[in-house]
Coordinates of C-alpha atoms in Angstrom, one line a residue:
M15 CA -7.7 0.7 6.7
E16 CA -5.3 3.2 4.4
S17 CA -1.8 2.5 3.4
A18 CA 0.7 4.6 5.5
L19 CA 3.3 7.1 4.2
L20 CA 6.8 4.5 4.7
V21 CA 9.4 6.7 3.3
K22 CA 10.1 9.8 1.0
E23 CA 12.5 11.1 -1.2
Y24 CA 14.0 14.5 -1.8
R25 CA 16.0 15.6 -4.6
A26 CA 17.4 19.7 -4.1
G27 CA 15.0 20.1 -0.9
E28 CA 12.0 19.0 -2.5
M29 CA 9.9 15.7 -2.5
E30 CA 10.3 14.0 -5.4
C31 CA 8.9 10.6 -4.8
A32 CA 6.6 8.7 -1.8
H33 CA 6.7 4.9 -0.9
Y34 CA 3.2 3.9 0.8
G35 CA 2.5 0.5 2.4
H36 CA 2.0 -1.4 5.2
I37 CA 4.0 -3.1 8.1
S38 CA 2.7 -5.9 10.5
I39 CA 4.8 -7.0 13.5
T40 CA 3.2 -10.0 15.3
D41 CA 4.5 -11.7 18.8
E42 CA 4.5 -15.2 19.6
H43 CA 0.7 -15.4 20.6
G44 CA -0.3 -14.5 17.2
K45 CA -1.3 -10.4 18.4
V46 CA -0.2 -7.7 16.3
V47 CA 1.8 -5.6 18.8
Y48 CA 2.9 -2.9 16.2
S49 CA 1.6 -1.9 12.6
V50 CA 1.7 0.6 10.0
G51 CA -1.6 1.2 7.9
N52 CA -3.1 -2.1 8.0
P53 CA -1.6 -5.1 9.1
H54 CA -4.0 -7.7 7.8
F55 CA -3.2 -6.1 4.2
R56 CA -2.9 -9.2 1.9
A57 CA -0.1 -9.4 -0.2
F58 CA 1.1 -12.1 -2.6
T59 CA 4.4 -13.6 -0.9
R60 CA 6.6 -13.5 -3.9
S61 CA 10.1 -15.3 -2.9
S62 CA 9.5 -14.2 0.8
A63 CA 7.8 -17.6 0.9
K64 CA 11.0 -19.6 -0.6
P65 CA 12.3 -20.6 3.4
F66 CA 8.4 -22.2 3.6
Q67 CA 8.7 -23.9 0.4
A68 CA 11.8 -25.9 1.4
I69 CA 10.5 -27.2 4.4
P70 CA 8.6 -29.9 3.0
G71 CA 12.0 -31.4 1.2
I72 CA 13.9 -31.1 4.4
R73 CA 11.3 -32.6 6.4
A74 CA 11.0 -35.5 4.4
G75 CA 15.0 -36.0 4.4
I76 CA 16.5 -35.2 1.2
A77 CA 19.3 -33.3 2.8
S78 CA 20.6 -37.0 4.0
H79 CA 18.8 -38.6 1.1
Y80 CA 21.5 -36.5 -1.8
G81 CA 24.0 -35.9 0.9
L82 CA 22.9 -31.8 0.7
S83 CA 25.5 -29.2 2.4
A84 CA 24.6 -26.4 4.6
Q85 CA 25.4 -24.3 1.5
E86 CA 23.3 -26.3 -0.8
I87 CA 20.1 -26.0 1.8
A88 CA 20.6 -22.2 1.7
I89 CA 20.4 -21.7 -1.9
M90 CA 17.0 -23.9 -1.9
A91 CA 15.6 -20.6 -0.2
S92 CA 17.5 -18.3 -2.2
S93 CA 16.9 -15.7 -4.5
H94 CA 20.5 -15.6 -5.6
R95 CA 22.1 -13.2 -8.1
S96 CA 24.2 -15.6 -10.1
E97 CA 27.4 -14.8 -8.3
P98 CA 30.7 -17.2 -8.9
A99 CA 29.6 -18.7 -5.3
H100 CA 25.6 -19.0 -6.1
I101 CA 26.5 -21.0 -9.5
Q102 CA 29.0 -23.2 -8.0
V103 CA 26.9 -24.4 -5.4
L104 CA 23.8 -24.8 -8.0
E105 CA 25.8 -26.9 -10.2
Q106 CA 26.7 -28.8 -7.3
L107 CA 22.9 -28.9 -5.9
S108 CA 22.4 -30.3 -9.8
A109 CA 24.9 -33.0 -9.8
K110 CA 23.7 -34.1 -6.4
I111 CA 20.3 -34.9 -7.5
G112 CA 21.1 -36.1 -10.8
L113 CA 18.7 -33.5 -12.8
G114 CA 19.7 -31.1 -15.0
E115 CA 18.8 -27.6 -15.8
E116 CA 16.9 -28.6 -18.7
C117 CA 14.4 -29.8 -16.2
L118 CA 13.4 -26.3 -15.0
V119 CA 10.1 -24.3 -15.5
C120 CA 11.6 -21.0 -14.8
A121 CA 13.2 -19.3 -17.8
A122 CA 16.6 -18.9 -19.0
S123 CA 18.3 -15.6 -17.7
Y124 CA 21.3 -13.5 -17.3
P125 CA 23.2 -13.2 -13.8
L126 CA 21.1 -10.3 -11.6
N127 CA 24.6 -9.1 -10.0
E128 CA 26.0 -6.3 -12.5
E129 CA 29.5 -7.5 -12.2
S130 CA 28.5 -11.4 -12.7
R131 CA 26.2 -10.0 -15.5
N132 CA 29.4 -8.5 -17.2
E133 CA 31.6 -11.0 -16.6
W134 CA 29.5 -13.3 -17.8
L135 CA 28.6 -11.3 -21.4
R136 CA 32.6 -10.5 -21.7
G137 CA 32.5 -14.5 -21.8
Q138 CA 29.9 -14.5 -24.3
G139 CA 27.8 -16.7 -22.0
E140 CA 24.3 -17.4 -23.1
K141 CA 21.1 -17.2 -20.8
R142 CA 20.9 -20.5 -18.5
R143 CA 17.9 -21.6 -16.5
I144 CA 20.1 -22.3 -13.6
L145 CA 20.9 -18.4 -13.6
H146 CA 17.1 -17.8 -13.1
N147 CA 17.4 -16.6 -9.3
C148 CA 14.7 -19.4 -8.3
S149 CA 16.6 -21.9 -9.5
G150 CA 17.7 -23.3 -5.9
K151 CA 14.1 -23.4 -4.8
H152 CA 13.6 -25.4 -8.4
L153 CA 16.1 -27.8 -7.8
G154 CA 15.3 -28.5 -4.3
I155 CA 11.6 -29.4 -5.2
L156 CA 12.7 -31.5 -8.2
G157 CA 14.9 -33.6 -5.5
Y158 CA 12.3 -33.8 -3.0
S159 CA 9.8 -35.0 -6.0
Q160 CA 12.1 -37.9 -7.5
M161 CA 12.6 -38.8 -4.2
K162 CA 9.4 -39.0 -3.4
K163 CA 8.8 -41.0 -7.2
V164 CA 5.9 -38.3 -8.2
D165 CA 6.0 -37.1 -11.6
L166 CA 8.6 -34.5 -12.3
G167 CA 7.1 -32.4 -15.3
S168 CA 4.3 -31.6 -13.8
Y169 CA 6.3 -30.3 -10.5
A170 CA 5.4 -26.4 -10.4
E171 CA 1.7 -27.1 -10.8
R172 CA -0.7 -26.3 -7.9
E173 CA -2.0 -30.1 -8.0
H174 CA 1.2 -31.4 -8.3
P175 CA 1.8 -33.9 -4.7
V176 CA 4.6 -31.3 -4.0
Q177 CA 3.0 -28.3 -4.1
R178 CA -0.4 -29.1 -2.3
E179 CA 2.1 -30.6 0.8
I180 CA 3.7 -26.6 -0.1
L181 CA 0.3 -25.3 0.3
E182 CA -0.5 -27.0 3.2
T183 CA 2.8 -26.1 4.8
M184 CA 2.4 -22.4 4.5
A185 CA -1.2 -22.3 5.9
Y186 CA 0.3 -24.2 9.2
M187 CA 3.3 -22.4 9.4
A188 CA 0.9 -19.2 8.9
G189 CA -1.5 -20.3 11.3
I190 CA -4.7 -20.2 9.2
E191 CA -6.8 -22.3 6.6
Q192 CA -5.5 -23.6 3.3
H193 CA -8.9 -21.7 1.7
E194 CA -7.5 -18.1 3.0
I195 CA -4.9 -18.5 0.8
Q196 CA -5.2 -17.5 -2.5
L197 CA -3.0 -18.5 -5.3
G198 CA -1.5 -16.8 -8.1
T199 CA 1.2 -17.6 -10.4
D200 CA 4.8 -16.2 -9.6
G201 CA 7.4 -14.9 -12.0
C202 CA 9.5 -18.5 -12.3
G203 CA 6.0 -20.3 -12.9
F204 CA 5.4 -21.8 -9.4
P205 CA 1.8 -21.2 -7.6
V206 CA 2.4 -18.1 -5.2
F207 CA 0.4 -17.3 -2.0
S208 CA -1.8 -14.2 -1.1
L209 CA -2.3 -14.2 2.4
P210 CA -2.7 -11.1 5.2
L211 CA 0.7 -9.8 6.6
S212 CA -0.5 -10.7 9.6
A213 CA -0.3 -14.2 9.5
L214 CA 3.0 -14.2 7.1
S215 CA 4.4 -12.4 10.2
N216 CA 3.7 -15.2 12.5
A217 CA 4.7 -17.9 10.0
Y218 CA 8.4 -15.8 9.8
L219 CA 8.3 -15.7 13.9
K220 CA 8.2 -19.5 13.9
L221 CA 11.3 -19.8 11.3
A222 CA 13.3 -17.2 14.3
C223 CA 11.3 -19.4 17.3
P224 CA 10.7 -22.9 15.9
D225 CA 10.1 -23.8 19.3
L226 CA 6.4 -22.7 18.4
I227 CA 5.9 -25.5 16.2
K228 CA 4.3 -28.3 17.6
D229 CA 5.0 -30.6 15.2
A230 CA 8.2 -32.1 15.8
S231 CA 9.4 -33.0 12.0
T232 CA 8.4 -29.4 10.8
R233 CA 10.3 -27.7 13.4
R234 CA 13.5 -30.1 13.0
A235 CA 13.5 -29.2 9.2
V236 CA 12.9 -25.6 9.7
E237 CA 16.2 -25.3 12.3
T238 CA 18.0 -26.9 9.4
I239 CA 17.3 -24.2 7.2
T240 CA 17.5 -21.6 9.2
A241 CA 20.5 -22.8 10.6
A242 CA 21.6 -22.8 6.9
M243 CA 20.6 -19.4 6.0
N244 CA 22.8 -17.7 9.0
E245 CA 25.6 -19.8 8.1
F246 CA 25.6 -18.9 5.0
P247 CA 23.9 -15.8 4.1
L248 CA 25.3 -14.7 1.1
M249 CA 23.7 -17.9 -0.6
V250 CA 20.2 -16.3 0.3
G251 CA 20.2 -13.4 -1.6
G252 CA 23.7 -11.8 -2.4
T253 CA 26.6 -9.2 -2.1
H254 CA 24.9 -6.5 -0.3
R255 CA 21.3 -7.7 -0.6
V256 CA 19.4 -6.6 2.7
D257 CA 17.6 -10.1 3.6
S258 CA 21.8 -11.5 3.1
V259 CA 22.8 -8.7 5.5
L260 CA 20.4 -9.1 8.1
L261 CA 21.2 -12.6 8.0
E262 CA 24.5 -12.0 9.3
D263 CA 23.1 -11.4 12.5
D264 CA 22.5 -14.8 13.9
N265 CA 19.4 -13.3 15.9
I266 CA 17.4 -12.6 12.4
V267 CA 16.1 -14.6 10.0
A268 CA 15.1 -12.7 6.7
K269 CA 13.8 -13.0 3.0
G270 CA 12.8 -10.7 0.2
G271 CA 10.3 -11.3 -2.7
F272 CA 10.0 -9.5 -5.7
K273 CA 7.2 -6.3 -5.8
G274 CA 7.9 -4.7 -2.5
V275 CA 7.6 -7.5 0.0
F276 CA 9.9 -8.5 2.7
G277 CA 9.7 -10.4 5.9
F278 CA 12.1 -10.8 8.3
A279 CA 12.0 -11.5 12.9
L280 CA 13.7 -11.6 15.5
K281 CA 14.8 -14.9 17.7
K282 CA 15.5 -13.4 21.1
E283 CA 12.6 -10.5 21.1
R284 CA 10.4 -13.1 19.6
L285 CA 8.4 -10.7 16.7
G286 CA 7.8 -11.6 13.4
I287 CA 7.7 -8.3 10.8
T288 CA 6.5 -8.0 7.4
F289 CA 6.0 -5.1 5.2
K290 CA 4.8 -4.4 1.7
I291 CA 5.8 -1.0 -0.3
L292 CA 2.4 -0.9 -2.6
D293 CA 4.3 0.4 -5.6
G294 CA 6.6 -2.7 -5.9
S295 CA 9.8 -1.0 -5.2
E296 CA 12.4 -2.6 -3.1
E297 CA 15.1 0.0 -2.8
E298 CA 13.5 1.1 0.3
W299 CA 13.7 -2.3 2.0
A300 CA 17.0 -1.5 4.2
W301 CA 15.5 2.0 5.3
I302 CA 12.7 1.0 6.2
A303 CA 14.2 -2.6 8.3
Q304 CA 16.5 0.1 9.8
S305 CA 13.7 2.5 10.7
I306 CA 11.8 -0.7 12.7
L307 CA 14.8 -1.8 14.4
E308 CA 15.4 1.3 15.8
Q309 CA 11.8 2.2 16.5
I310 CA 11.6 -1.4 19.0
G311 CA 14.9 -0.9 20.7
Y312 CA 17.0 -3.5 19.0
T313 CA 19.8 -3.9 20.9
N314 CA 22.5 -5.1 18.5
R315 CA 23.3 -1.7 17.4
A316 CA 26.0 -3.4 14.8
T317 CA 23.0 -4.7 12.6
I318 CA 22.1 -1.1 12.1
A319 CA 24.8 0.4 11.8
R320 CA 25.6 -2.3 8.6
L321 CA 22.4 -1.7 6.8
R322 CA 23.3 2.6 7.4
E323 CA 26.9 1.5 6.1
I324 CA 25.6 -0.4 3.0
Y325 CA 22.7 1.6 2.1
P326 CA 22.6 5.1 3.3
P327 CA 19.6 7.9 3.2
D328 CA 22.1 9.6 0.6
I329 CA 20.7 9.5 -2.9
R330 CA 23.5 9.7 -5.6
N331 CA 23.4 10.4 -9.1
D332 CA 24.8 8.5 -12.0
A333 CA 28.7 10.0 -11.0
G334 CA 28.3 9.3 -7.3
T335 CA 27.8 13.1 -6.3
I336 CA 24.9 13.1 -3.5
V337 CA 22.2 15.1 -4.6
G338 CA 19.0 13.8 -2.3
R339 CA 18.3 12.1 0.4
A340 CA 15.8 9.6 1.7
E341 CA 13.9 9.5 4.9
S342 CA 11.4 7.2 6.9
E343 CA 8.3 8.7 7.6
F344 CA 6.7 6.1 9.5
I345 CA 5.9 5.7 13.6
L346 CA 5.1 2.3 14.7
Q347 CA 1.7 1.9 16.1
S348 CA 1.1 0.0 19.2
T349 CA -1.9 -2.4 19.1
E350 CA -3.4 -5.2 20.5
K351 CA -5.5 -6.7 18.1
S352 CA -5.4 -10.2 17.4
V353 CA -4.6 -11.9 14.4

């Protein structure tokens, strides 16, 4: 099935950009109920997998073992922007597990948040590994590896015991076999998963509706992780990040990933939602999420209004003058195909 047009951008009344992709929405029975393009399109999860990568450690008891706070648990599932609050929590997490940033395999970075980066550079700060947007995930898995008494140096390798457990957990949550997941290498050095959007939607629905998870220990771990994400949404992304904005709504669990992949789920409506923008852009996330919520008749209008307020359709030039407009072009198609 071909990709579908998701968003058009106009400048001076003429179309300048067109963003194509796929959307998959599944229900609690594992069925695709709405779609755009190919709901079974295979996509790399990138950072949208982080809540699932945190499950094995939380399931095994690292929160009580190290005395972790909800903020520290939330940042384990984050793509933080190294804002001051993020750095403070990351350093607390590092201190509690007793492992410094020299143990991280992710590259040294500057803050991704523009204001934080400028402040960091004004202070003549150098790149640090703890500033990498995946450092929370890495610290959490290092902490679990240490508690499990397995090798720390190879913690990012595919055959590491913790990575094998993560893969098993990802497959379990998605409702597919491990061999159906293709592995690649993510930007931070971790294994990254390629799987159908429909399977990822099912996994996200289980984050929002953990009663669908049969294994009790996994269910409790998911409840702990998602409660932390909703309590501290800023830890998961950052100021005005789409997933953080959606997480302000207690009915939503959300996490974005690099190269245009995004996952979220609705608790009361019991729907798992994922989409992939094929050109890898993430500027369109909010417009797509807003349109999906409007089309399914989402009742919390405040969340839709919040997205519209932070991410208006206006396109502005560097001076802030409105010079164009973005418009969502897709219409959700109802379907009863099984995942």
